[in-house]
N, CA, C and O atoms as CSV, one atom per row, in Angstrom:
chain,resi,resn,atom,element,x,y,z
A,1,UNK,N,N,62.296,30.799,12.557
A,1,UNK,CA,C,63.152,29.637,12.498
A,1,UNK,C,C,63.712,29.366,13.895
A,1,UNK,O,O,63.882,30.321,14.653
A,2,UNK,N,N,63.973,28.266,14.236
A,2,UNK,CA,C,64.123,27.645,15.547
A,2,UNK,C,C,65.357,27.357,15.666
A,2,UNK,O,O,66.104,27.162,14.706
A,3,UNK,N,N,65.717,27.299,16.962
A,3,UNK,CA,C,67.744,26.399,17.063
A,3,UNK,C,C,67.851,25.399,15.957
A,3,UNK,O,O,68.729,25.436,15.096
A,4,UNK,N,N,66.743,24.353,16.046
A,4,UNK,CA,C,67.062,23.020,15.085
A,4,UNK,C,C,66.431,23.064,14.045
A,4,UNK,O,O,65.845,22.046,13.677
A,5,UNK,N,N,66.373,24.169,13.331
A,5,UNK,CA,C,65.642,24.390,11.638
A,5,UNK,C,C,66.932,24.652,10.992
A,5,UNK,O,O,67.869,25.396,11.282
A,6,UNK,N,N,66.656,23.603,9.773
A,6,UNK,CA,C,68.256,24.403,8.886
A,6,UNK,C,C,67.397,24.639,8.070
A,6,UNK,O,O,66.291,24.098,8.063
A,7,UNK,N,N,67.819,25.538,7.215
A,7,UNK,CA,C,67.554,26.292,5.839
A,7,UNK,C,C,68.122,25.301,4.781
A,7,UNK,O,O,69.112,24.603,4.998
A,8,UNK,N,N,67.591,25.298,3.909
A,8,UNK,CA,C,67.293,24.588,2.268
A,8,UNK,C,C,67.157,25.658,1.120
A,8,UNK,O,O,66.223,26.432,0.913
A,9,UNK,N,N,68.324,25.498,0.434
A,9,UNK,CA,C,68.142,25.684,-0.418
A,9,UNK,C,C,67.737,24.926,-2.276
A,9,UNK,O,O,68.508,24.050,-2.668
A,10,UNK,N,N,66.840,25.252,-2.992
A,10,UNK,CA,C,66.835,24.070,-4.168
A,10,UNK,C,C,66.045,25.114,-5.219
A,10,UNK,O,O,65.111,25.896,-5.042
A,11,UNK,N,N,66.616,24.867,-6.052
A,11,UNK,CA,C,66.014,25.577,-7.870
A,11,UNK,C,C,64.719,24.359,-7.881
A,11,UNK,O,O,64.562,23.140,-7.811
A,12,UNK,N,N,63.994,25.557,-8.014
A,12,UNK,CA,C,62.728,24.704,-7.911
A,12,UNK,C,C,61.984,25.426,-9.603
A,12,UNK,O,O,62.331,26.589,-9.811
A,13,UNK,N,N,61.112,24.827,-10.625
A,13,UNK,CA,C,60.779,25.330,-11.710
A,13,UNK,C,C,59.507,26.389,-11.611
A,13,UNK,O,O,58.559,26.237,-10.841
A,14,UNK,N,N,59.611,27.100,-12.211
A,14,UNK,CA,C,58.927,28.627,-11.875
A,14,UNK,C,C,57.360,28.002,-12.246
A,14,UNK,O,O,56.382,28.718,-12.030
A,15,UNK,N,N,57.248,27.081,-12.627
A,15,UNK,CA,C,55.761,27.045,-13.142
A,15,UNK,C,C,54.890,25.751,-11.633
A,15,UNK,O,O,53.688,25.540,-11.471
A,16,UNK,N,N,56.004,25.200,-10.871
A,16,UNK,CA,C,55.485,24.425,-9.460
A,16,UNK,C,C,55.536,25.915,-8.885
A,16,UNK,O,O,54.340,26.189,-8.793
A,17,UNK,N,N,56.309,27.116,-8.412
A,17,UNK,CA,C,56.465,27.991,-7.883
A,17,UNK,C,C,55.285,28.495,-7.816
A,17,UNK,O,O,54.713,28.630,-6.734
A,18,UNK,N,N,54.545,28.982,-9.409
A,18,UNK,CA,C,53.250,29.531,-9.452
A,18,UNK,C,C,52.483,28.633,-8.974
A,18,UNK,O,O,51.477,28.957,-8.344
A,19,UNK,N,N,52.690,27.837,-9.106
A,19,UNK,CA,C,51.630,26.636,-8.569
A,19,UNK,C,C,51.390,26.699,-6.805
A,19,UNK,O,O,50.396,26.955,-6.126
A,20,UNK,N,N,52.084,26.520,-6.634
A,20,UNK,CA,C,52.641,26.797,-4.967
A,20,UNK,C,C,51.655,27.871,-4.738
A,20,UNK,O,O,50.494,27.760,-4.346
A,21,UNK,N,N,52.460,29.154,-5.119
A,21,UNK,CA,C,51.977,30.510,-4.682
A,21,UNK,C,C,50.136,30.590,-4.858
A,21,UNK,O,O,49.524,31.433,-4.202
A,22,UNK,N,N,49.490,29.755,-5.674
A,22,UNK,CA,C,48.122,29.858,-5.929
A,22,UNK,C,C,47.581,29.114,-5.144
A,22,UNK,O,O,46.406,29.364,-4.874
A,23,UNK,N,N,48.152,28.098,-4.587
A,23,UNK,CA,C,48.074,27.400,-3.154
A,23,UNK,C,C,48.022,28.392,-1.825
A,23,UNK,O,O,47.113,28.266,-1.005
A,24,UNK,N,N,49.090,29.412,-1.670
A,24,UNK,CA,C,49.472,29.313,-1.116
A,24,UNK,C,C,48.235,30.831,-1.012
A,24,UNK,O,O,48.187,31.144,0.177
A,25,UNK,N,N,47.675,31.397,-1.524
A,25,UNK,CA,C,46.949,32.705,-2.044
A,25,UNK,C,C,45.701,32.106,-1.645
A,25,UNK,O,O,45.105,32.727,-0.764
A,26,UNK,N,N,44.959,30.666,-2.232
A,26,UNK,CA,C,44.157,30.348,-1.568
A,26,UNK,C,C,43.994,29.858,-0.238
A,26,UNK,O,O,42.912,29.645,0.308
A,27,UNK,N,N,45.029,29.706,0.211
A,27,UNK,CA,C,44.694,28.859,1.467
A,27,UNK,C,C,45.364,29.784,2.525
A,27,UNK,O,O,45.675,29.254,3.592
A,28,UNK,N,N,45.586,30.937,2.369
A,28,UNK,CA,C,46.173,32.199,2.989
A,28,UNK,C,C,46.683,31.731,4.117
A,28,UNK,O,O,46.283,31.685,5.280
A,29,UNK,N,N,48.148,31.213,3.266
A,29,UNK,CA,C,48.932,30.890,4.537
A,29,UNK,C,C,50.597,31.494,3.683
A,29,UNK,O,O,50.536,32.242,2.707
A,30,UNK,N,N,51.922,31.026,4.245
A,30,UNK,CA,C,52.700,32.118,2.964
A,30,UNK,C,C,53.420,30.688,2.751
A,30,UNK,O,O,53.437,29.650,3.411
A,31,UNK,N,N,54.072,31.145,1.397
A,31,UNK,CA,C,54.541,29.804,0.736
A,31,UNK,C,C,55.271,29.224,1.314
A,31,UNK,O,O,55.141,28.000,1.278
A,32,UNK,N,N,56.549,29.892,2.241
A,32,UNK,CA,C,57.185,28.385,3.129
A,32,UNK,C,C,56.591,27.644,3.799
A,32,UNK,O,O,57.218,26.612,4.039
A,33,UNK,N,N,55.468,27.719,4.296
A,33,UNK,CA,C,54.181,27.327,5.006
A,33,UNK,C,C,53.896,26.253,4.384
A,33,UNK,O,O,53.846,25.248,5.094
A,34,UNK,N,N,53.619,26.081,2.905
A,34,UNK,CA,C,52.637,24.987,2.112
A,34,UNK,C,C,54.064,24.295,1.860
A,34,UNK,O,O,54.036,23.065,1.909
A,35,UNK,N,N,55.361,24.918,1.587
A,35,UNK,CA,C,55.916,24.233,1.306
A,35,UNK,C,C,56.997,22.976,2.513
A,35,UNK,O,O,57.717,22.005,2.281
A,36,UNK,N,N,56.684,23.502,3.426
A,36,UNK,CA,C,57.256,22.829,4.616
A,36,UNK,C,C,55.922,22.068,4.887
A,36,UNK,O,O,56.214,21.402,5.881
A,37,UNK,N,N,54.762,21.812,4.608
A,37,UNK,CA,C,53.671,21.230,4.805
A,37,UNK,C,C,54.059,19.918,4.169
A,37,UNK,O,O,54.343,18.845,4.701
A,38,UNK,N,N,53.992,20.316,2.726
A,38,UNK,CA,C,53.905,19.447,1.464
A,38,UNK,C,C,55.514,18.646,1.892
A,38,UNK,O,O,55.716,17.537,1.399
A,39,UNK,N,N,56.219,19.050,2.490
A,39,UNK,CA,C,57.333,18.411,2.585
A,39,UNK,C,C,57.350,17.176,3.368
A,39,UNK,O,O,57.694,16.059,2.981
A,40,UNK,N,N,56.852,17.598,4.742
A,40,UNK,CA,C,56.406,16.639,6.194
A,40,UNK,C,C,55.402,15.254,5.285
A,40,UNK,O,O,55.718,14.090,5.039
A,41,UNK,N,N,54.139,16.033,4.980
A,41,UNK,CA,C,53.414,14.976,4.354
A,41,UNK,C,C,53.749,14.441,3.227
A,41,UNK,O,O,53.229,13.360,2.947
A,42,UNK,N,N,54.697,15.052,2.295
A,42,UNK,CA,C,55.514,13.922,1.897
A,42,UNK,C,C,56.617,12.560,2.534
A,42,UNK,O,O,56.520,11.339,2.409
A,43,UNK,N,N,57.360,13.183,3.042
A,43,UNK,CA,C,58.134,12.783,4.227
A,43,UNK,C,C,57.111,11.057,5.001
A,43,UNK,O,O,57.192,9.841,4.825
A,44,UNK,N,N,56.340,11.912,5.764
A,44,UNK,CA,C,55.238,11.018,6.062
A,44,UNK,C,C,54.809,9.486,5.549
A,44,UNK,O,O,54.828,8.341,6.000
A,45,UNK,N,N,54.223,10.496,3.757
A,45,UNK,CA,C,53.594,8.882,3.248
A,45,UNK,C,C,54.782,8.349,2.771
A,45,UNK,O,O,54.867,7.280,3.377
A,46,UNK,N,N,55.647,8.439,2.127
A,46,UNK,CA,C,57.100,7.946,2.126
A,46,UNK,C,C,57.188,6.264,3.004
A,46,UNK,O,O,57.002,5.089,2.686
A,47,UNK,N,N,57.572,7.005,4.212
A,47,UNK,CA,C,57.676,6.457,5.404
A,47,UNK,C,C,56.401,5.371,5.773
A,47,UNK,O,O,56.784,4.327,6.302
A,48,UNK,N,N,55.115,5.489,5.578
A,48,UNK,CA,C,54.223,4.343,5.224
A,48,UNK,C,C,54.038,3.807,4.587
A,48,UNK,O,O,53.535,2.714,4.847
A,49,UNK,N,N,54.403,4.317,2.854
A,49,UNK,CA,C,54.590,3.492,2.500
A,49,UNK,C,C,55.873,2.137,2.320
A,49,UNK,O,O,55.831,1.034,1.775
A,50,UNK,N,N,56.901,2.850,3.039
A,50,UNK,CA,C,57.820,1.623,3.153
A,50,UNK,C,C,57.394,0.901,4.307
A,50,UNK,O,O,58.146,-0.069,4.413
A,51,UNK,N,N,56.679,0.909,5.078
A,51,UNK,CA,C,56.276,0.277,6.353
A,51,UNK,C,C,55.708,-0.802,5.633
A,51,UNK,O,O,56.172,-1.931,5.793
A,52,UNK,N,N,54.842,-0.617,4.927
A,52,UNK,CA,C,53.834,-1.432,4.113
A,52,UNK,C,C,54.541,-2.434,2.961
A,52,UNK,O,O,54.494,-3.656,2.818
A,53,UNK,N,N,55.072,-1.599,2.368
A,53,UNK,CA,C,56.346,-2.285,1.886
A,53,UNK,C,C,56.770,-3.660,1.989
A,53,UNK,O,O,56.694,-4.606,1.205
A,54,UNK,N,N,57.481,-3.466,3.758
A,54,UNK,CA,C,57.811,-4.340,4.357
A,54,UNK,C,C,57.319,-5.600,4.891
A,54,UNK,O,O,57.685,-6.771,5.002
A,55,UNK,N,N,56.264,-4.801,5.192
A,55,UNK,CA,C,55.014,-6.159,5.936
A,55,UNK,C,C,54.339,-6.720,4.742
A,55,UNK,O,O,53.653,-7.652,5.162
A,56,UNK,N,N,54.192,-6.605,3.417
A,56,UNK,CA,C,54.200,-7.276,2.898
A,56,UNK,C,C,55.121,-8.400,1.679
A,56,UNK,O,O,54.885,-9.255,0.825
A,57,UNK,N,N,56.249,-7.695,2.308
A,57,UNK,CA,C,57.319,-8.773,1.657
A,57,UNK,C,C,57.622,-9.816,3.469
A,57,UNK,O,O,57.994,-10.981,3.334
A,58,UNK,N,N,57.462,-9.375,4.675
A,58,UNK,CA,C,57.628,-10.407,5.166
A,58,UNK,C,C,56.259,-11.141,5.237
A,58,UNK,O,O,56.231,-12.021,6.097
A,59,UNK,N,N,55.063,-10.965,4.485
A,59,UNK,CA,C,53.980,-11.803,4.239
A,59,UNK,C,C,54.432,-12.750,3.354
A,59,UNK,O,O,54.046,-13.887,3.624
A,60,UNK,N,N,55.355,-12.606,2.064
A,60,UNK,CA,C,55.864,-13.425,1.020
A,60,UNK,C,C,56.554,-14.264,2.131
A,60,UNK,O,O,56.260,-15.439,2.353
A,61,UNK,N,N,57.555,-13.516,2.853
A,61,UNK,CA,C,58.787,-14.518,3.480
A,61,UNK,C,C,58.134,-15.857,4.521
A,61,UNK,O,O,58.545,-16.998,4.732
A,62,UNK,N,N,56.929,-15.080,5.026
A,62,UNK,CA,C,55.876,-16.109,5.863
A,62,UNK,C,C,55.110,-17.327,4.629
A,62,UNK,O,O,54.562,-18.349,5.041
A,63,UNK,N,N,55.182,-17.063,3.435
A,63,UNK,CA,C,54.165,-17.737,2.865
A,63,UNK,C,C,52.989,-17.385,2.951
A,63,UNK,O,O,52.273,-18.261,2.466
A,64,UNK,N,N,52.246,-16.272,3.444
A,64,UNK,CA,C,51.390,-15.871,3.637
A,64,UNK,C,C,51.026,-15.040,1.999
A,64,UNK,O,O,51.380,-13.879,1.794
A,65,UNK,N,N,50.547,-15.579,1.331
A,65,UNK,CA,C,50.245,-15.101,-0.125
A,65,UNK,C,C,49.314,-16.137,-0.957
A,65,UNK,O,O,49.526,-17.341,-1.101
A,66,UNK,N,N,48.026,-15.234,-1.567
A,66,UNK,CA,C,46.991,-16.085,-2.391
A,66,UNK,C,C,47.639,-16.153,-3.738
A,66,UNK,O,O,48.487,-15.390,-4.200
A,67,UNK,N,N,46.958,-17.451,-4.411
A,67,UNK,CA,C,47.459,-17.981,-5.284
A,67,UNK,C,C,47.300,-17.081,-6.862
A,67,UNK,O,O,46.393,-16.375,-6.422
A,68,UNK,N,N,47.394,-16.795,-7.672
A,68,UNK,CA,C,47.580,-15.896,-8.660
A,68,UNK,C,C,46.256,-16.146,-9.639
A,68,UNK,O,O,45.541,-15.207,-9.989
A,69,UNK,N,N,46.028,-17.447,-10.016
A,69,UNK,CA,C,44.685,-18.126,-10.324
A,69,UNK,C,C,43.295,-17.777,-9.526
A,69,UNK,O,O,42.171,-17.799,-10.028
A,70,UNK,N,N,43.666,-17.408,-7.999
A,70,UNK,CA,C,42.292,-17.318,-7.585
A,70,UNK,C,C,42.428,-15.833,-7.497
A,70,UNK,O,O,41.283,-15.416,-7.668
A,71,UNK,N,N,43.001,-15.107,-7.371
A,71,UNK,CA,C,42.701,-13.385,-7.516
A,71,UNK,C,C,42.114,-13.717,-9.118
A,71,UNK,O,O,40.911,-13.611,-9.356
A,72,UNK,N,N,42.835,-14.017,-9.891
A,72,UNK,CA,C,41.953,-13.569,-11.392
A,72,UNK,C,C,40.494,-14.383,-11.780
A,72,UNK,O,O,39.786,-14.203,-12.772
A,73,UNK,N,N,40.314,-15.258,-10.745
A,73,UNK,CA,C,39.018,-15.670,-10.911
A,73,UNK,C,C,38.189,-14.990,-10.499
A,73,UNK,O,O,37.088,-14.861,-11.033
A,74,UNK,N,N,38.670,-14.250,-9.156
A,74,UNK,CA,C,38.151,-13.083,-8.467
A,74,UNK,C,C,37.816,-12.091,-9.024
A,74,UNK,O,O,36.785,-11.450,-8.821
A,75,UNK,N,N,38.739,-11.850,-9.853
A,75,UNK,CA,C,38.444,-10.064,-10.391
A,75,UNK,C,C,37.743,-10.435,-11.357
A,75,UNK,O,O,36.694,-9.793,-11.413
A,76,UNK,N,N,37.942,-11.743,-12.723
A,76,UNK,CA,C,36.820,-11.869,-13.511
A,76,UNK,C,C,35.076,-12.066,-13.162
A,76,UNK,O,O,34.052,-12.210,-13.830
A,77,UNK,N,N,35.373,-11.993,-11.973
A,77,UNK,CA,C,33.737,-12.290,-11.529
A,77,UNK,C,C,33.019,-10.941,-11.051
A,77,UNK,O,O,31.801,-10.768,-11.028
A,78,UNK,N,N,33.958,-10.056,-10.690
A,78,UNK,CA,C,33.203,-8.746,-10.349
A,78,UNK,C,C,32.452,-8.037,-11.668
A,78,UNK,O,O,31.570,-7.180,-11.719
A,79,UNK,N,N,33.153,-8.737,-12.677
A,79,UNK,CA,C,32.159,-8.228,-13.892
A,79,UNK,C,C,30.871,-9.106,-14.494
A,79,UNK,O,O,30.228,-8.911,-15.525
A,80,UNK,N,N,30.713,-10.249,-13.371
A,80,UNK,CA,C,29.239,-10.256,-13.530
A,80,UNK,C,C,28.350,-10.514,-12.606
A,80,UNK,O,O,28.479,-9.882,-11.558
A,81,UNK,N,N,27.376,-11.353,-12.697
A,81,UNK,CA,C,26.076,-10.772,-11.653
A,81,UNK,C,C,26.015,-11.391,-10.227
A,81,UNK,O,O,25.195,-11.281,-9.314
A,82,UNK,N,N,27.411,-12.220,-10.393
A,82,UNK,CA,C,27.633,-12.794,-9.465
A,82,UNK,C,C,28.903,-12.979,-8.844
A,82,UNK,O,O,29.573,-14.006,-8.732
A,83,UNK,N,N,29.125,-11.811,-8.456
A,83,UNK,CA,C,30.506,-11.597,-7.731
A,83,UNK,C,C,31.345,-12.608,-6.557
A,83,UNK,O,O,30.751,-12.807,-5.497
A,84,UNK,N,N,32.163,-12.984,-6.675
A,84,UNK,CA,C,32.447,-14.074,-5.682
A,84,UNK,C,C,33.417,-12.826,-4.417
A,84,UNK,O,O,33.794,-11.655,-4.455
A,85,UNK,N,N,33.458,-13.874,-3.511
A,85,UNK,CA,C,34.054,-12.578,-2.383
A,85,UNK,C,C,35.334,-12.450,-3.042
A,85,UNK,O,O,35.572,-12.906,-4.160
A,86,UNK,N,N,36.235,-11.751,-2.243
A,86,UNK,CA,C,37.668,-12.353,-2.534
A,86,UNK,C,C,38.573,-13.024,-2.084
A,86,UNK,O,O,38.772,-12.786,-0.893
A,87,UNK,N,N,39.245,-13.800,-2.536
A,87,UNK,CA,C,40.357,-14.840,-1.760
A,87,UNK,C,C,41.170,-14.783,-0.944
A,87,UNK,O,O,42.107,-14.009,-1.140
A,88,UNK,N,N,41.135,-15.489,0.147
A,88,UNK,CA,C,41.897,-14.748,1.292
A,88,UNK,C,C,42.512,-16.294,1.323
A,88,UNK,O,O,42.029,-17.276,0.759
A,89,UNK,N,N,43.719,-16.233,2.145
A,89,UNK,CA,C,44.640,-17.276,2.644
A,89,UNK,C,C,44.969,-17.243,4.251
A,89,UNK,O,O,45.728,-18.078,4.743
C-alpha cells in the first residue's frame, strides 16, 4: 500500500467472495488484486458510459436525432431479404 491508498472496508456476500477467490485461484493473482482490478474497470466503464450519456443527450439538444418511424422501418426490414441500410440524419 502506497502514501495515497486508503483502505476499504465493505461486507461483501460470501458466495461473490467464493466467486472472487475462484477468479482469483485461476488467474493466480491474490484477491485484492482482482478485486482492485474489477473496481478500476468498473470505475472506468461507469465513467464512459456517462460520457456517452452525454453526447447523446446533447445530440437531442442539437436536434440531431432520426425519426422513430424510420428506425422501425429499419429494423422491420432486417427480417427480410432485403435489408435497407439504416437511417442516419
Amino acid at each position: 500500500m502506497s502514501n495515497n491508498d486508503i483502505l476499504l472496508s465493505e461486507a461483501i456476500p460470501q458466495d461473490l467472495i467464493d466467486k472472487v477467490d475462484r477468479a482469483a485461484a485461476r488467474l493466480e493473482k491474490p484477491r485484492n488484486q482482482i478485486v482492485r482490478e474489477a473496481l478500476a474497470d468498473w470505475v472506468m466503464q461507469e465513467d464512459h458510459r456517462f460520457q456517452l450519456t452525454r453526447e447523446a443527450l446533447d445530440d437531442v439538444d442539437a436536434g440531431r436525432v432520426i425519426d422513430h418511424q424510420a428506425v422501425e422501418a429499419w429494423a422491420a426490414s432486417l427480417a427480410t431479404d432485403s435489408p435497407q441500410p439504416p437511417p442516419y440524419k
